[in-house]
Short mmCIF file of C-alpha atoms and ligand atoms in Angstrom, two decimals:
data_model
loop_
_atom_site.label_atom_id
_atom_site.label_comp_id
_atom_site.label_asym_id
_atom_site.label_seq_id
_atom_site.Cartn_x
_atom_site.Cartn_y
_atom_site.Cartn_z
CA UNK A 1 55.15 104.95 88.63
CA UNK A 2 58.37 106.41 89.99
CA UNK A 3 56.97 107.44 93.40
CA UNK A 4 55.62 103.89 93.79
CA UNK A 5 59.32 102.48 94.52
CA UNK A 6 60.30 104.74 96.95
CA UNK A 7 61.72 102.64 99.32
CA UNK A 8 63.52 101.07 96.37
CA UNK A 9 66.83 102.86 96.46
CA UNK A 10 70.00 101.53 96.78
CA UNK A 11 71.57 102.37 100.33
CA UNK A 12 67.75 101.78 101.93
CA UNK A 13 67.46 98.62 100.28
CA UNK A 14 71.51 97.53 101.06
CA UNK A 15 71.21 98.51 105.21
CA UNK A 16 67.90 96.43 105.30
CA UNK A 17 69.37 93.35 103.58
CA UNK A 18 71.99 92.57 105.34
CA UNK A 19 70.20 93.34 108.81
CA UNK A 20 67.92 90.62 107.20
CA UNK A 21 71.26 88.37 106.30
CA UNK A 22 72.32 88.91 109.36
CA UNK A 23 69.45 87.63 111.67
CA UNK A 24 68.87 84.92 108.82
CA UNK A 25 72.03 83.32 110.32
CA UNK A 26 70.26 83.06 113.74
CA UNK A 27 67.16 80.75 112.51
CA UNK A 28 67.06 77.41 111.38
CA UNK A 29 64.17 77.47 109.26
CA UNK A 30 63.00 81.29 106.81
CA UNK A 31 59.31 81.62 107.28
CA UNK A 32 58.17 83.23 104.31
CA UNK A 33 54.73 85.12 103.76
CA UNK A 34 52.99 85.84 101.17
CA UNK A 35 49.64 86.78 99.44
CA UNK A 36 47.25 83.55 98.42
CA UNK A 37 45.97 85.74 95.73
CA UNK A 38 48.57 87.24 94.69
CA UNK A 39 52.20 84.99 95.13
CA UNK A 40 54.12 86.19 92.32
CA UNK A 41 53.36 90.20 93.01
CA UNK A 42 53.45 89.79 96.78
CA UNK A 43 57.47 88.40 96.60
CA UNK A 44 60.64 90.31 96.76
CA UNK A 45 62.64 89.14 93.98
CA UNK A 46 66.07 89.16 95.94
CA UNK A 47 64.10 86.55 99.10
CA UNK A 48 65.84 83.31 96.79
CA UNK A 49 69.07 85.27 97.73
CA UNK A 50 68.03 86.68 101.03
CA UNK A 51 67.33 82.98 102.31
CA UNK A 52 69.97 81.72 100.10
CA UNK A 53 70.92 78.80 102.80
CA UNK A 54 68.23 78.20 104.53
CA UNK A 55 64.99 76.03 104.40
CA UNK A 56 62.08 77.83 103.79
CA UNK A 57 58.11 77.45 104.23
CA UNK A 58 55.97 79.22 102.41
CA UNK A 59 52.45 80.16 103.93
CA UNK A 60 49.94 81.49 101.82
CA UNK A 61 48.03 83.67 103.81
CA UNK A 62 44.83 85.45 103.54
CA UNK A 63 43.46 82.05 101.68
CA UNK A 64 39.89 82.24 102.49
CA UNK A 65 40.15 85.26 100.74
CA UNK A 66 41.85 83.51 96.99
CA UNK A 67 40.06 81.04 95.11
CA UNK A 68 40.59 77.59 96.52
CA UNK A 69 41.59 75.89 93.41
CA UNK A 70 44.24 77.97 92.27
CA UNK A 71 45.62 78.39 96.13
CA UNK A 72 46.29 74.57 95.46
CA UNK A 73 47.32 75.15 92.18
CA UNK A 74 50.37 77.29 93.38
CA UNK A 75 50.55 74.65 96.21
CA UNK A 76 50.91 71.97 93.53
CA UNK A 77 53.74 74.39 91.82
CA UNK A 78 56.14 74.93 94.90
CA UNK A 79 56.56 71.71 95.75
CA UNK A 80 57.31 70.91 92.16
CA UNK A 81 60.30 73.24 92.91
CA UNK A 82 60.98 71.64 95.92
CA UNK A 83 59.68 74.31 98.73
CA UNK A 84 56.98 73.44 100.98
CA UNK A 85 53.76 75.65 101.33
CA UNK A 86 51.13 75.59 103.11
CA UNK A 87 47.61 78.00 102.68
CA UNK A 88 46.61 79.76 106.05
CA UNK A 89 44.02 82.20 107.08
CA UNK A 90 44.92 84.26 110.03
CA UNK A 91 41.75 85.91 110.61
CA UNK A 92 39.73 82.73 110.24
CA UNK A 93 42.77 80.15 111.78
CA UNK A 94 42.47 78.37 108.51
CA UNK A 95 45.08 76.24 108.99
CA UNK A 96 47.39 78.00 111.76
CA UNK A 97 47.88 74.49 113.91
CA UNK A 98 49.43 72.69 110.53
CA UNK A 99 52.25 75.17 110.45
CA UNK A 100 54.45 73.53 112.63
CA UNK A 101 54.14 70.24 111.33
CA UNK A 102 54.87 71.81 107.89
CA UNK A 103 57.83 73.80 109.35
CA UNK A 104 59.24 69.89 110.32
CA UNK A 105 58.59 68.61 106.82
CA UNK A 106 61.10 71.62 105.36
CA UNK A 107 63.70 70.84 107.64
CA UNK A 108 63.47 66.96 107.08
CA UNK A 109 67.11 67.18 106.02
CA UNK A 110 68.25 68.81 108.99
CA UNK A 111 66.50 66.61 111.82
CA UNK A 112 68.40 63.79 109.96
CA UNK A 113 71.46 65.17 110.28
CA UNK A 114 71.24 66.44 113.62
CA UNK A 115 69.90 62.45 114.62
CA UNK A 116 73.03 60.88 113.28
CA UNK A 117 74.94 63.22 115.18
CA UNK A 118 73.07 62.05 118.35
CA UNK A 119 71.03 65.49 118.64
CA UNK A 120 67.88 64.82 120.08
CA UNK A 121 64.69 67.07 119.61
CA UNK A 122 63.09 69.01 116.70
CA UNK A 123 62.85 72.19 118.17
CA UNK A 124 62.85 74.89 115.27
CA UNK A 125 63.72 78.51 115.40
CA UNK A 126 62.44 80.92 112.69
CA UNK A 127 61.98 83.88 111.45
CA UNK A 128 59.21 85.18 109.08
CA UNK A 129 59.84 87.37 106.51
CA UNK A 130 57.22 89.17 103.73
CA UNK A 131 56.02 92.65 101.94
CA UNK A 132 53.83 94.26 104.75
CA UNK A 133 50.47 94.21 104.33
CA UNK A 134 50.71 90.39 104.18
CA UNK A 135 50.06 89.37 107.57
CA UNK A 136 53.25 89.24 109.73
CA UNK A 137 52.09 91.07 112.26
CA UNK A 138 48.67 89.39 112.75
CA UNK A 139 50.56 85.52 111.93
CA UNK A 140 53.31 86.32 114.72
CA UNK A 141 49.83 87.40 117.14
CA UNK A 142 48.32 84.35 116.21
CA UNK A 143 50.97 82.32 117.29
CA UNK A 144 51.94 84.08 120.35
CA UNK A 145 48.19 84.19 121.08
CA UNK A 146 48.09 87.58 122.39
CA UNK A 147 48.37 90.94 121.68
CA UNK A 148 52.48 90.77 121.70
CA UNK A 149 53.43 93.13 118.57
CA UNK A 150 51.42 95.86 116.96
CA UNK A 151 49.03 94.97 113.70
CA UNK A 152 49.19 97.91 111.28
CA UNK A 153 51.05 99.11 108.02
CA UNK A 154 54.49 100.36 109.67
CA UNK A 155 57.47 98.35 110.04
CA UNK A 156 57.98 97.60 113.26
CA UNK A 157 60.90 99.61 115.39
CA UNK A 158 61.52 97.50 118.11
CA UNK A 159 65.84 95.97 117.75
CA UNK A 160 65.95 93.54 120.95
CA UNK A 161 65.85 89.88 119.52
CA UNK A 162 63.08 88.58 121.66
CA UNK A 163 61.61 84.41 120.32
CA UNK A 164 57.82 84.17 120.66
CA UNK A 165 57.22 79.92 121.65
CA UNK A 166 54.33 80.21 118.73
CA UNK A 167 53.71 75.71 119.26
CA UNK A 168 55.72 73.33 121.45
CA UNK A 169 58.66 72.87 119.07
CA UNK A 170 58.67 76.09 117.19
CA UNK A 171 60.49 79.37 118.54
CA UNK A 172 60.25 82.35 116.17
CA UNK A 173 61.79 85.59 116.56
CA UNK A 174 58.93 88.61 117.44
CA UNK A 175 59.63 90.67 114.68
CA UNK A 176 59.26 90.01 111.21
CA UNK A 177 61.78 90.58 108.47
CA UNK A 178 60.09 93.47 106.32
CA UNK A 179 61.30 92.98 102.16
CA UNK A 180 59.57 95.61 100.10
CA UNK A 181 57.88 94.73 97.21
CA UNK A 182 59.30 96.22 93.61
CA UNK A 183 57.25 96.04 90.48
CA UNK A 184 56.37 96.77 87.33
CA UNK A 185 52.64 98.60 86.88
CA UNK A 186 50.66 94.77 86.68
CA UNK A 187 52.26 94.03 89.78
CA UNK A 188 51.62 97.77 90.68
CA UNK A 189 47.53 96.65 90.69
CA UNK A 190 47.33 93.70 92.14
CA UNK A 191 49.37 95.25 94.99
CA UNK A 192 46.67 98.08 94.65
CA UNK A 193 43.96 95.91 94.51
CA UNK A 194 44.26 93.88 97.47
CA UNK A 195 44.77 96.87 99.32
CA UNK A 196 48.74 95.84 99.86
CA UNK A 197 49.87 99.74 98.60
CA UNK A 198 48.10 102.72 99.68
CA UNK A 199 45.36 104.00 97.43
CA UNK A 200 46.62 107.53 96.87
CA UNK A 201 50.08 105.42 94.82
CA UNK A 202 48.43 104.69 91.89
CA UNK A 203 45.14 105.90 89.96
CA UNK A 204 42.29 103.63 91.45
CA UNK A 205 39.83 103.63 88.53
CA UNK A 206 43.35 102.37 86.08
CA UNK A 207 43.71 100.07 89.04
CA UNK A 208 40.08 98.28 88.73
CA UNK A 209 39.78 98.69 84.95
CA UNK A 210 42.89 97.07 84.41
CA UNK A 211 41.67 94.40 87.38
CA UNK A 212 38.26 93.72 85.14
CA UNK A 213 40.16 93.18 82.95
CA UNK A 214 41.26 89.84 84.53
CA UNK A 215 37.99 88.99 86.13
CA UNK A 216 35.65 89.81 82.80
CA UNK A 217 37.67 86.87 82.37
CA UNK A 218 38.21 85.17 84.92
CA UNK A 219 35.80 84.75 87.29
CA UNK A 220 32.85 86.70 84.79
CA UNK A 221 29.90 84.47 86.28
CA UNK A 222 31.17 85.96 89.75
CA UNK A 223 30.64 89.71 88.21
CA UNK A 224 27.93 89.26 86.79
CA UNK A 225 26.18 87.70 89.38
CA UNK A 226 26.83 90.04 92.22
CA UNK A 227 26.13 93.34 89.89
CA UNK A 228 23.05 91.48 88.22
CA UNK A 229 24.31 91.94 84.47
CA UNK A 230 22.90 90.34 81.55
CA UNK A 231 26.02 90.45 79.55
CA UNK A 232 29.70 91.79 80.58
CA UNK A 233 30.79 94.55 77.79
CA UNK A 234 34.38 94.13 76.24
CA UNK A 235 35.51 97.84 77.64
CA UNK A 236 35.95 96.90 81.51
CA UNK A 237 35.28 100.69 82.01
CA UNK A 238 32.18 100.23 80.43
CA UNK A 239 31.75 98.03 82.81
CA UNK A 240 31.88 99.81 86.08
CA UNK A 241 29.21 102.41 83.65
CA UNK A 242 26.77 99.56 83.59
CA UNK A 243 27.47 98.84 87.29
CA UNK A 244 26.18 102.55 88.22
CA UNK A 245 23.71 103.42 86.07
CA UNK A 246 22.82 99.25 87.64
CA UNK A 247 23.13 100.87 90.78
CA UNK A 248 21.75 104.74 89.83
CA UNK A 249 24.56 105.87 90.75
CA UNK A 250 24.77 109.33 88.69
CA UNK A 251 25.56 113.24 89.16
CA UNK A 252 23.71 115.78 87.92
CA UNK A 253 22.47 115.96 83.86
CA UNK A 254 21.94 112.31 84.47
CA UNK A 255 26.19 111.27 83.62
CA UNK A 256 27.02 108.51 85.26
CA UNK A 257 29.19 108.46 88.70
CA UNK A 258 31.66 107.06 87.57
CA UNK A 259 34.04 107.51 91.12
CA UNK A 260 31.31 106.13 93.77
CA UNK A 261 31.06 103.47 91.33
CA UNK A 262 34.82 102.02 91.27
CA UNK A 263 35.04 103.20 95.06
CA UNK A 264 32.20 100.48 95.28
CA UNK A 265 33.49 97.92 93.59
CA UNK A 266 36.95 98.13 94.88
CA UNK A 267 35.44 97.89 98.28
CA UNK A 268 33.43 95.00 97.09
CA UNK A 269 36.26 93.14 95.96
CA UNK A 270 38.30 93.39 98.45
CA UNK A 271 35.99 91.93 101.13
CA UNK A 272 35.47 89.23 99.11
CA UNK A 273 31.78 90.16 98.49
CA UNK A 274 31.97 89.86 94.36
CA UNK A 275 34.02 86.40 95.94
CA UNK A 276 37.08 84.37 96.42
CA UNK A 277 39.54 85.86 93.81
CA UNK A 278 43.14 84.86 93.02
CA UNK A 279 45.19 87.57 90.63
CA UNK A 280 47.39 85.27 89.84
CA UNK A 281 47.54 81.62 88.15
CA UNK A 282 50.96 79.36 88.06
CA UNK A 283 51.52 79.18 84.43
CA UNK A 284 50.29 82.16 83.04
CA UNK A 285 52.09 84.77 85.70
CA UNK A 286 55.38 84.72 83.56
CA UNK A 287 53.57 85.42 80.03
CA UNK A 288 51.77 88.23 81.80
CA UNK A 289 53.93 89.80 83.65
CA UNK A 290 56.83 89.30 80.70
CA UNK A 291 57.66 92.73 79.09
N1 LIG B 1 40.91 88.38 105.48
C1 LIG B 1 42.35 88.20 105.83
N2 LIG B 1 42.85 89.57 106.31
C2 LIG B 1 44.52 89.74 106.61
C3 LIG B 1 44.94 87.94 107.25
N3 LIG B 1 46.66 88.36 107.68
C4 LIG B 1 46.46 89.78 108.09
N4 LIG B 1 45.19 89.97 107.67
C5 LIG B 1 45.08 91.73 107.57
O1 LIG B 1 46.09 92.53 106.67
C6 LIG B 1 46.34 93.58 107.36
C7 LIG B 1 47.76 93.85 107.18
O2 LIG B 1 48.19 92.90 108.45
P1 LIG B 1 49.77 92.91 109.54
O3 LIG B 1 49.69 92.06 109.67
O4 LIG B 1 49.61 94.21 109.57
O5 LIG B 1 50.93 93.15 107.62
P2 LIG B 1 52.19 92.90 108.15
O6 LIG B 1 52.56 94.33 107.34
O7 LIG B 1 52.70 91.60 107.23
O8 LIG B 1 52.73 92.78 109.09
C8 LIG B 1 45.94 93.92 108.09
O9 LIG B 1 44.29 94.59 108.18
C9 LIG B 1 45.11 92.67 108.61
O10 LIG B 1 44.15 92.53 109.80
C10 LIG B 1 44.35 87.04 107.12
O11 LIG B 1 44.71 86.00 106.80
N5 LIG B 1 43.14 87.51 106.43
MG1 LIG B 2 53.64 94.46 110.51
#
């Protein structure tokens, strides 16, 4: 796992963190994007510290790839902890039109204070933050309604501060704040299966086996239906072999082409061909991640 945390050098992190803290001073609201399928794994553990003095709105993005029922549980979980959260999907434009309303909900107390001081209006300056690949640029583009920022995996290079008028009352910084994930093996697996870290960082067969260990318990019927399996083997390696056999993925000497099946299944999972899957649920994530 060593090279997974390549961006986690203390110096690099301290610099990025200080820049973020300074930018956050410019805004009324921090909009934190997470991947709806993995709200814990797609969170930087320092975010609470970095955004501690600001009202926050959590957006669970890529929601149409996640299990709707589990996403509702996450929203309840955040609400119970006093944080406003909304599920969105930037590609399908799902709930994008609710962002302003939820931003205002998150700023209720600030608006009340403003009002008591005789300040009218509900204009909001906000900043979008999140780990790479959660959809920060896509959201900014969607809100800006034109290709203003480059969508891709690389952090932005522009340093000039400019605001995008997203809605009538919502202004967002055009450059999002990037937080790096820091993770245990388990979080790495979640980021990899969701396509949020490069495939050469972890062993992709290992990622699939560990993901199947979870899927075969939580989405058994979906998995069996997709690959026309009559039963599920206990061992996830054997499930992959079974699928390879079913698909006639064979090497010379009638050996199964294991890696070909791995690639296919991973692609199916990432393109929601198996179904809408959430890899983390509130309540049990803590126990699963506890070492
Ligand atoms: N299905 C789906 N894909 C998304 C969504 N938002 C972003 N993506 C994809 O996720 C990848 C990373 O998005 P990007 O905006 O570059 O992430 P950033 O690194 O946080 O700026 C891209 O391939 C996007 O097309 C979404 O809501 N739904
Ligand atoms: Mg980006």
